[in-house]
Amino acid sequence: MLTLGALCCVSVLAVGPARSEMSDGQFDFVQANMIGVFYHEMGHAIIHTEDVPIFGQEEDAADVLSALLIHETFLEEDAQAIAFDAALGYLNDPQGMSEIVYWDTHGPDEQRFYNHVCIFYGAAPERRAALAEDLGLPPERADWCPTEYEQASDAWGSVLDEMSSRAQKDTLVFVPGSGRHADVLNAIVADEVADFNANYTLSNPVVVRVESCGQTNAFYDRDGRILTMCTEFVDHMLALEKRL
Ligand SMILES: [Zn+2]
């Protein structure tokens, strides 16, 4: 079980300065996906700093944490909106133009999509049936989702409880970036860093930085304990939102 105490519940960000060039729908899609990606990368960071044993692929464990934190962090209406858009964000190739890369450490996009929907739906099936149906979660899988959520919650719960029981310290250190869309991403990530610091303390500090990387990516570097969110992700999400 997750017992996250004061974590529940924050509201979605206020309007940021560079939103003016995006529609509300575009901004919401970008924001939801950057939150989902940030939580995924925090999964890698927490696995490292807290020495969490992983049974299976680390990428899968990070995806699970991302869905759990969306469920635990936000009020229901915002949580559903974020989980919905973050699910679609997994579908990098909505027209199915590319070959599926089975050797990758990440699962295939559609598998990650259904895993995300399943965990989020399984956390509160009594109020998320419409969301599961809208996202096409088949009943054969949906039947198992409450159990999948319980297993995920049991696995991550003790780690999160330990981090939330420590004395509060700002163990995530935010370094904002500059350049195209940096103001949008800075605002989103700064908000998530502040929420995390208010609720959790890591064993060792982690630097979270926004920067232009020359590629659409986000990653956690164990050597420097640095989590990087690339500004290129914003354009990637804007392009994906158009194709969905
Ligand atoms: Zn990852």
PDB file of C-alpha atoms and ligand atoms in Angstrom:
ATOM      1  CA  MET A   1       0.000   0.000   0.000  1.00  0.00           C
ATOM      2  CA  LEU A   2       1.022   3.576  -0.547  1.00  0.00           C
ATOM      3  CA  THR A   3       0.592   5.787   2.470  1.00  0.00           C
ATOM      4  CA  LEU A   4       1.754   9.079   1.153  1.00  0.00           C
ATOM      5  CA  GLY A   5       0.392  11.356   3.838  1.00  0.00           C
ATOM      6  CA  ALA A   6       0.665  14.980   2.912  1.00  0.00           C
ATOM      7  CA  LEU A   7       1.339  14.293  -0.754  1.00  0.00           C
ATOM      8  CA  CYS A   8      -2.279  14.357  -1.804  1.00  0.00           C
ATOM      9  CA  CYS A   9      -3.198  16.482  -3.729  1.00  0.00           C
ATOM     10  CA  VAL A  10      -1.849  19.289  -5.830  1.00  0.00           C
ATOM     11  CA  SER A  11      -3.518  21.151  -8.630  1.00  0.00           C
ATOM     12  CA  VAL A  12      -2.198  21.516 -12.144  1.00  0.00           C
ATOM     13  CA  LEU A  13       0.129  24.402 -12.965  1.00  0.00           C
ATOM     14  CA  ALA A  14      -0.991  27.906 -13.575  1.00  0.00           C
ATOM     15  CA  VAL A  15      -0.486  29.382 -17.025  1.00  0.00           C
ATOM     16  CA  GLY A  16       3.195  29.816 -17.934  1.00  0.00           C
ATOM     17  CA  PRO A  17       4.603  32.701 -19.971  1.00  0.00           C
ATOM     18  CA  ALA A  18       5.301  30.881 -23.225  1.00  0.00           C
ATOM     19  CA  ARG A  19       1.948  29.164 -23.341  1.00  0.00           C
ATOM     20  CA  SER A  20       0.726  31.973 -25.534  1.00  0.00           C
ATOM     21  CA  GLU A  21       1.996  30.173 -28.606  1.00  0.00           C
ATOM     22  CA  MET A  22       0.124  26.976 -27.717  1.00  0.00           C
ATOM     23  CA  SER A  23      -3.579  26.207 -27.519  1.00  0.00           C
ATOM     24  CA  ASP A  24      -4.895  25.031 -24.154  1.00  0.00           C
ATOM     25  CA  GLY A  25      -5.141  21.493 -25.524  1.00  0.00           C
ATOM     26  CA  GLN A  26      -1.552  21.551 -26.755  1.00  0.00           C
ATOM     27  CA  PHE A  27      -0.247  22.913 -23.472  1.00  0.00           C
ATOM     28  CA  ASP A  28      -2.199  20.346 -21.448  1.00  0.00           C
ATOM     29  CA  PHE A  29      -0.799  17.545 -23.625  1.00  0.00           C
ATOM     30  CA  VAL A  30       2.774  18.815 -23.227  1.00  0.00           C
ATOM     31  CA  GLN A  31       2.377  19.334 -19.486  1.00  0.00           C
ATOM     32  CA  ALA A  32       0.845  15.900 -18.858  1.00  0.00           C
ATOM     33  CA  ASN A  33       3.569  14.160 -20.796  1.00  0.00           C
ATOM     34  CA  MET A  34       6.410  16.097 -19.218  1.00  0.00           C
ATOM     35  CA  ILE A  35       5.008  15.196 -15.796  1.00  0.00           C
ATOM     36  CA  GLY A  36       4.790  11.535 -16.862  1.00  0.00           C
ATOM     37  CA  VAL A  37       8.344  11.581 -18.238  1.00  0.00           C
ATOM     38  CA  PHE A  38       9.686  13.356 -15.147  1.00  0.00           C
ATOM     39  CA  TYR A  39       8.104  10.750 -12.848  1.00  0.00           C
ATOM     40  CA  HIS A  40       9.553   7.973 -15.029  1.00  0.00           C
ATOM     41  CA  GLU A  41      13.039   9.470 -14.727  1.00  0.00           C
ATOM     42  CA  MET A  42      12.497   9.912 -10.988  1.00  0.00           C
ATOM     43  CA  GLY A  43      11.903   6.162 -10.971  1.00  0.00           C
ATOM     44  CA  HIS A  44      15.458   5.654 -12.264  1.00  0.00           C
ATOM     45  CA  ALA A  45      16.816   8.191  -9.768  1.00  0.00           C
ATOM     46  CA  ILE A  46      15.028   6.592  -6.797  1.00  0.00           C
ATOM     47  CA  ILE A  47      16.092   3.075  -7.854  1.00  0.00           C
ATOM     48  CA  HIS A  48      19.677   4.388  -7.741  1.00  0.00           C
ATOM     49  CA  THR A  49      19.686   6.562  -4.618  1.00  0.00           C
ATOM     50  CA  GLU A  50      17.540   4.190  -2.540  1.00  0.00           C
ATOM     51  CA  ASP A  51      19.214   1.046  -3.871  1.00  0.00           C
ATOM     52  CA  VAL A  52      15.837  -0.463  -4.830  1.00  0.00           C
ATOM     53  CA  PRO A  53      16.066  -4.102  -5.986  1.00  0.00           C
ATOM     54  CA  ILE A  54      14.380  -4.576  -9.370  1.00  0.00           C
ATOM     55  CA  PHE A  55      12.806  -7.840 -10.484  1.00  0.00           C
ATOM     56  CA  GLY A  56      12.389  -7.447 -14.247  1.00  0.00           C
ATOM     57  CA  GLN A  57      13.270  -4.497 -16.447  1.00  0.00           C
ATOM     58  CA  GLU A  58      14.177  -1.209 -14.761  1.00  0.00           C
ATOM     59  CA  GLU A  59      12.322   0.629 -17.549  1.00  0.00           C
ATOM     60  CA  ASP A  60       9.107  -1.183 -16.632  1.00  0.00           C
ATOM     61  CA  ALA A  61       9.569  -0.334 -12.950  1.00  0.00           C
ATOM     62  CA  ALA A  62      10.049   3.344 -13.872  1.00  0.00           C
ATOM     63  CA  ASP A  63       6.860   3.322 -15.988  1.00  0.00           C
ATOM     64  CA  VAL A  64       4.950   1.784 -13.087  1.00  0.00           C
ATOM     65  CA  LEU A  65       6.153   4.485 -10.692  1.00  0.00           C
ATOM     66  CA  SER A  66       5.115   7.167 -13.176  1.00  0.00           C
ATOM     67  CA  ALA A  67       1.525   5.865 -13.305  1.00  0.00           C
ATOM     68  CA  LEU A  68       1.413   5.419  -9.510  1.00  0.00           C
ATOM     69  CA  LEU A  69       2.585   8.968  -8.849  1.00  0.00           C
ATOM     70  CA  ILE A  70       0.042  10.456 -11.262  1.00  0.00           C
ATOM     71  CA  HIS A  71      -2.640   8.559  -9.324  1.00  0.00           C
ATOM     72  CA  GLU A  72      -1.287   9.577  -5.912  1.00  0.00           C
ATOM     73  CA  THR A  73      -0.294  13.181  -6.570  1.00  0.00           C
ATOM     74  CA  PHE A  74      -3.237  14.806  -8.292  1.00  0.00           C
ATOM     75  CA  LEU A  75      -6.893  15.376  -7.581  1.00  0.00           C
ATOM     76  CA  GLU A  76      -9.124  13.015  -9.545  1.00  0.00           C
ATOM     77  CA  GLU A  77     -10.096  15.292 -12.432  1.00  0.00           C
ATOM     78  CA  ASP A  78      -6.514  16.430 -13.037  1.00  0.00           C
ATOM     79  CA  ALA A  79      -5.151  12.917 -12.486  1.00  0.00           C
ATOM     80  CA  GLN A  80      -7.462  11.501 -15.154  1.00  0.00           C
ATOM     81  CA  ALA A  81      -6.613  14.275 -17.623  1.00  0.00           C
ATOM     82  CA  ILE A  82      -2.873  13.800 -17.074  1.00  0.00           C
ATOM     83  CA  ALA A  83      -3.041   9.992 -17.180  1.00  0.00           C
ATOM     84  CA  PHE A  84      -5.088  10.133 -20.402  1.00  0.00           C
ATOM     85  CA  ASP A  85      -2.643  12.425 -22.229  1.00  0.00           C
ATOM     86  CA  ALA A  86       0.417  10.658 -20.789  1.00  0.00           C
ATOM     87  CA  ALA A  87      -0.958   7.348 -22.095  1.00  0.00           C
ATOM     88  CA  LEU A  88      -1.227   8.792 -25.612  1.00  0.00           C
ATOM     89  CA  GLY A  89       2.317  10.118 -25.250  1.00  0.00           C
ATOM     90  CA  TYR A  90       3.591   6.543 -25.328  1.00  0.00           C
ATOM     91  CA  LEU A  91       2.258   6.159 -28.884  1.00  0.00           C
ATOM     92  CA  ASN A  92       5.223   7.684 -30.659  1.00  0.00           C
ATOM     93  CA  ASP A  93       4.211   6.075 -33.919  1.00  0.00           C
ATOM     94  CA  PRO A  94       0.405   6.334 -34.037  1.00  0.00           C
ATOM     95  CA  GLN A  95       0.235   5.416 -37.721  1.00  0.00           C
ATOM     96  CA  GLY A  96       2.391   2.315 -37.198  1.00  0.00           C
ATOM     97  CA  MET A  97       5.039   3.365 -39.725  1.00  0.00           C
ATOM     98  CA  SER A  98       8.077   1.993 -37.867  1.00  0.00           C
ATOM     99  CA  GLU A  99       9.121  -1.532 -37.034  1.00  0.00           C
ATOM    100  CA  ILE A 100       8.724  -2.582 -33.416  1.00  0.00           C
ATOM    101  CA  VAL A 101      12.137  -2.767 -31.728  1.00  0.00           C
ATOM    102  CA  TYR A 102      11.891  -5.849 -29.513  1.00  0.00           C
ATOM    103  CA  TRP A 103      15.511  -5.702 -28.322  1.00  0.00           C
ATOM    104  CA  ASP A 104      15.086  -2.292 -26.719  1.00  0.00           C
ATOM    105  CA  THR A 105      15.239  -2.023 -22.911  1.00  0.00           C
ATOM    106  CA  HIS A 106      11.897  -0.200 -23.094  1.00  0.00           C
ATOM    107  CA  GLY A 107       8.858  -2.295 -23.950  1.00  0.00           C
ATOM    108  CA  PRO A 108       7.104  -1.648 -27.273  1.00  0.00           C
ATOM    109  CA  ASP A 109       5.145   1.631 -27.226  1.00  0.00           C
ATOM    110  CA  GLU A 110       1.708   0.017 -27.279  1.00  0.00           C
ATOM    111  CA  GLN A 111       2.624  -2.326 -24.425  1.00  0.00           C
ATOM    112  CA  ARG A 112       3.790   0.653 -22.338  1.00  0.00           C
ATOM    113  CA  PHE A 113       0.539   2.426 -23.239  1.00  0.00           C
ATOM    114  CA  TYR A 114      -1.629  -0.456 -21.969  1.00  0.00           C
ATOM    115  CA  ASN A 115       0.514  -1.010 -18.861  1.00  0.00           C
ATOM    116  CA  HIS A 116       0.139   2.668 -17.956  1.00  0.00           C
ATOM    117  CA  VAL A 117      -3.634   2.645 -18.520  1.00  0.00           C
ATOM    118  CA  CYS A 118      -3.989  -0.604 -16.554  1.00  0.00           C
ATOM    119  CA  ILE A 119      -2.128   0.601 -13.445  1.00  0.00           C
ATOM    120  CA  PHE A 120      -3.980   3.921 -13.414  1.00  0.00           C
ATOM    121  CA  TYR A 121      -7.384   2.325 -14.012  1.00  0.00           C
ATOM    122  CA  GLY A 122      -6.676  -0.431 -11.483  1.00  0.00           C
ATOM    123  CA  ALA A 123      -5.983   2.121  -8.760  1.00  0.00           C
ATOM    124  CA  ALA A 124      -9.620   3.282  -8.781  1.00  0.00           C
ATOM    125  CA  PRO A 125     -11.686   1.121 -11.166  1.00  0.00           C
ATOM    126  CA  GLU A 126     -14.973   2.313  -9.665  1.00  0.00           C
ATOM    127  CA  ARG A 127     -14.469   5.819 -11.075  1.00  0.00           C
ATOM    128  CA  ARG A 128     -12.235   5.212 -14.113  1.00  0.00           C
ATOM    129  CA  ALA A 129     -14.242   2.801 -16.257  1.00  0.00           C
ATOM    130  CA  ALA A 130     -15.016   5.483 -18.838  1.00  0.00           C
ATOM    131  CA  LEU A 131     -11.345   6.439 -19.132  1.00  0.00           C
ATOM    132  CA  ALA A 132     -10.351   2.790 -19.602  1.00  0.00           C
ATOM    133  CA  GLU A 133     -13.012   2.372 -22.267  1.00  0.00           C
ATOM    134  CA  ASP A 134     -12.035   5.601 -24.053  1.00  0.00           C
ATOM    135  CA  LEU A 135      -8.417   4.408 -24.180  1.00  0.00           C
ATOM    136  CA  GLY A 136      -9.431   0.958 -25.421  1.00  0.00           C
ATOM    137  CA  LEU A 137      -8.350  -1.165 -22.458  1.00  0.00           C
ATOM    138  CA  PRO A 138      -9.839  -4.591 -23.245  1.00  0.00           C
ATOM    139  CA  PRO A 139     -11.988  -6.226 -20.523  1.00  0.00           C
ATOM    140  CA  GLU A 140      -9.651  -9.261 -20.493  1.00  0.00           C
ATOM    141  CA  ARG A 141      -6.828  -7.022 -19.256  1.00  0.00           C
ATOM    142  CA  ALA A 142      -9.015  -4.693 -17.195  1.00  0.00           C
ATOM    143  CA  ASP A 143     -10.073  -7.595 -14.947  1.00  0.00           C
ATOM    144  CA  TRP A 144      -6.473  -7.929 -13.748  1.00  0.00           C
ATOM    145  CA  CYS A 145      -5.717  -4.240 -13.313  1.00  0.00           C
ATOM    146  CA  PRO A 146      -6.798  -3.851  -9.658  1.00  0.00           C
ATOM    147  CA  THR A 147      -4.411  -6.713  -8.815  1.00  0.00           C
ATOM    148  CA  GLU A 148      -1.653  -5.187 -10.946  1.00  0.00           C
ATOM    149  CA  TYR A 149      -2.131  -1.893  -9.142  1.00  0.00           C
ATOM    150  CA  GLU A 150      -1.989  -3.591  -5.719  1.00  0.00           C
ATOM    151  CA  GLN A 151       1.241  -5.360  -6.661  1.00  0.00           C
ATOM    152  CA  ALA A 152       2.763  -2.120  -7.949  1.00  0.00           C
ATOM    153  CA  SER A 153       1.636  -0.243  -4.860  1.00  0.00           C
ATOM    154  CA  ASP A 154       3.094  -2.915  -2.568  1.00  0.00           C
ATOM    155  CA  ALA A 155       6.396  -2.862  -4.463  1.00  0.00           C
ATOM    156  CA  TRP A 156       6.883   0.920  -4.489  1.00  0.00           C
ATOM    157  CA  GLY A 157       4.945   1.790  -1.329  1.00  0.00           C
ATOM    158  CA  SER A 158       7.637   0.933   1.224  1.00  0.00           C
ATOM    159  CA  VAL A 159      10.255   2.879  -0.766  1.00  0.00           C
ATOM    160  CA  LEU A 160       8.042   5.970  -0.954  1.00  0.00           C
ATOM    161  CA  ASP A 161       7.014   5.630   2.701  1.00  0.00           C
ATOM    162  CA  GLU A 162      10.665   5.527   3.757  1.00  0.00           C
ATOM    163  CA  MET A 163      11.446   8.654   1.733  1.00  0.00           C
ATOM    164  CA  SER A 164       8.441  10.517   3.117  1.00  0.00           C
ATOM    165  CA  SER A 165       9.300   9.566   6.730  1.00  0.00           C
ATOM    166  CA  ARG A 166      12.693  11.327   6.621  1.00  0.00           C
ATOM    167  CA  ALA A 167      13.263  14.888   7.805  1.00  0.00           C
ATOM    168  CA  GLN A 168      12.438  17.296   4.990  1.00  0.00           C
ATOM    169  CA  LYS A 169      15.460  18.413   2.947  1.00  0.00           C
ATOM    170  CA  ASP A 170      15.481  19.756  -0.577  1.00  0.00           C
ATOM    171  CA  THR A 171      17.267  16.741  -2.056  1.00  0.00           C
ATOM    172  CA  LEU A 172      16.146  17.552  -5.605  1.00  0.00           C
ATOM    173  CA  VAL A 173      18.123  20.567  -6.813  1.00  0.00           C
ATOM    174  CA  PHE A 174      16.581  22.273  -9.833  1.00  0.00           C
ATOM    175  CA  VAL A 175      18.727  23.943 -12.505  1.00  0.00           C
ATOM    176  CA  PRO A 176      16.572  25.731 -15.114  1.00  0.00           C
ATOM    177  CA  GLY A 177      17.517  25.790 -18.782  1.00  0.00           C
ATOM    178  CA  SER A 178      17.299  28.336 -21.578  1.00  0.00           C
ATOM    179  CA  GLY A 179      16.356  28.362 -25.242  1.00  0.00           C
ATOM    180  CA  ARG A 180      13.334  27.244 -27.219  1.00  0.00           C
ATOM    181  CA  HIS A 181      10.454  26.115 -24.962  1.00  0.00           C
ATOM    182  CA  ALA A 182      12.736  26.155 -21.911  1.00  0.00           C
ATOM    183  CA  ASP A 183      10.388  28.529 -20.090  1.00  0.00           C
ATOM    184  CA  VAL A 184       7.489  26.077 -20.512  1.00  0.00           C
ATOM    185  CA  LEU A 185       9.544  23.095 -19.378  1.00  0.00           C
ATOM    186  CA  ASN A 186      11.238  25.058 -16.558  1.00  0.00           C
ATOM    187  CA  ALA A 187       7.850  25.972 -15.086  1.00  0.00           C
ATOM    188  CA  ILE A 188       6.503  22.417 -15.290  1.00  0.00           C
ATOM    189  CA  VAL A 189       9.613  20.758 -13.831  1.00  0.00           C
ATOM    190  CA  ALA A 190      10.152  23.403 -11.124  1.00  0.00           C
ATOM    191  CA  ASP A 191       6.631  22.763  -9.875  1.00  0.00           C
ATOM    192  CA  GLU A 192       7.173  18.991  -9.753  1.00  0.00           C
ATOM    193  CA  VAL A 193      10.551  19.384  -8.010  1.00  0.00           C
ATOM    194  CA  ALA A 194       8.966  21.600  -5.339  1.00  0.00           C
ATOM    195  CA  ASP A 195       6.159  19.089  -4.760  1.00  0.00           C
ATOM    196  CA  PHE A 196       8.623  16.203  -4.538  1.00  0.00           C
ATOM    197  CA  ASN A 197      10.852  18.060  -2.060  1.00  0.00           C
ATOM    198  CA  ALA A 198       7.839  18.921   0.091  1.00  0.00           C
ATOM    199  CA  ASN A 199       6.938  15.251   0.416  1.00  0.00           C
ATOM    200  CA  TYR A 200      10.059  13.135  -0.022  1.00  0.00           C
ATOM    201  CA  THR A 201      13.723  13.152   0.960  1.00  0.00           C
ATOM    202  CA  LEU A 202      16.219  11.087  -1.024  1.00  0.00           C
ATOM    203  CA  SER A 203      19.272   9.361   0.526  1.00  0.00           C
ATOM    204  CA  ASN A 204      21.496  11.465  -1.718  1.00  0.00           C
ATOM    205  CA  PRO A 205      20.723  14.698  -3.582  1.00  0.00           C
ATOM    206  CA  VAL A 206      19.899  14.612  -7.289  1.00  0.00           C
ATOM    207  CA  VAL A 207      20.305  17.544  -9.683  1.00  0.00           C
ATOM    208  CA  VAL A 208      17.346  18.055 -12.021  1.00  0.00           C
ATOM    209  CA  ARG A 209      18.171  20.163 -15.013  1.00  0.00           C
ATOM    210  CA  VAL A 210      16.334  21.392 -18.076  1.00  0.00           C
ATOM    211  CA  GLU A 211      18.506  21.823 -21.120  1.00  0.00           C
ATOM    212  CA  SER A 212      18.689  21.594 -24.886  1.00  0.00           C
ATOM    213  CA  CYS A 213      20.237  18.192 -25.657  1.00  0.00           C
ATOM    214  CA  GLY A 214      20.052  18.127 -29.460  1.00  0.00           C
ATOM    215  CA  GLN A 215      17.611  15.202 -29.232  1.00  0.00           C
ATOM    216  CA  THR A 216      14.189  14.299 -27.861  1.00  0.00           C
ATOM    217  CA  ASN A 217      15.101  12.610 -24.617  1.00  0.00           C
ATOM    218  CA  ALA A 218      15.165  12.589 -20.849  1.00  0.00           C
ATOM    219  CA  PHE A 219      17.643  10.598 -18.840  1.00  0.00           C
ATOM    220  CA  TYR A 220      19.150   9.930 -15.439  1.00  0.00           C
ATOM    221  CA  ASP A 221      22.935   9.805 -15.117  1.00  0.00           C
ATOM    222  CA  ARG A 222      24.075   7.632 -12.193  1.00  0.00           C
ATOM    223  CA  ASP A 223      27.651   8.976 -12.167  1.00  0.00           C
ATOM    224  CA  GLY A 224      26.677  12.554 -11.477  1.00  0.00           C
ATOM    225  CA  ARG A 225      23.193  11.843 -10.041  1.00  0.00           C
ATOM    226  CA  ILE A 226      21.785  14.202 -12.683  1.00  0.00           C
ATOM    227  CA  LEU A 227      18.292  13.970 -14.155  1.00  0.00           C
ATOM    228  CA  THR A 228      18.068  15.804 -17.478  1.00  0.00           C
ATOM    229  CA  MET A 229      14.835  16.862 -19.177  1.00  0.00           C
ATOM    230  CA  CYS A 230      15.515  17.914 -22.765  1.00  0.00           C
ATOM    231  CA  THR A 231      13.639  20.932 -24.132  1.00  0.00           C
ATOM    232  CA  GLU A 232      13.351  19.116 -27.480  1.00  0.00           C
ATOM    233  CA  PHE A 233      10.670  16.949 -25.852  1.00  0.00           C
ATOM    234  CA  VAL A 234       8.240  19.885 -26.039  1.00  0.00           C
ATOM    235  CA  ASP A 235       8.349  20.079 -29.846  1.00  0.00           C
ATOM    236  CA  HIS A 236       8.140  16.286 -30.037  1.00  0.00           C
ATOM    237  CA  MET A 237       4.955  16.305 -27.958  1.00  0.00           C
ATOM    238  CA  LEU A 238       3.454  19.180 -29.962  1.00  0.00           C
ATOM    239  CA  ALA A 239       4.091  17.230 -33.171  1.00  0.00           C
ATOM    240  CA  LEU A 240       2.666  14.018 -31.680  1.00  0.00           C
ATOM    241  CA  GLU A 241      -0.443  15.817 -30.447  1.00  0.00           C
ATOM    242  CA  LYS A 242      -1.110  16.898 -34.043  1.00  0.00           C
ATOM    243  CA  ARG A 243      -0.772  13.348 -35.392  1.00  0.00           C
ATOM    244  CA  LEU A 244      -3.035  11.644 -32.810  1.00  0.00           C
TER     245      LEU A 244
HETATM  246 ZN    ZN B   1      13.761   5.064 -18.540  1.00  0.00          ZN
END
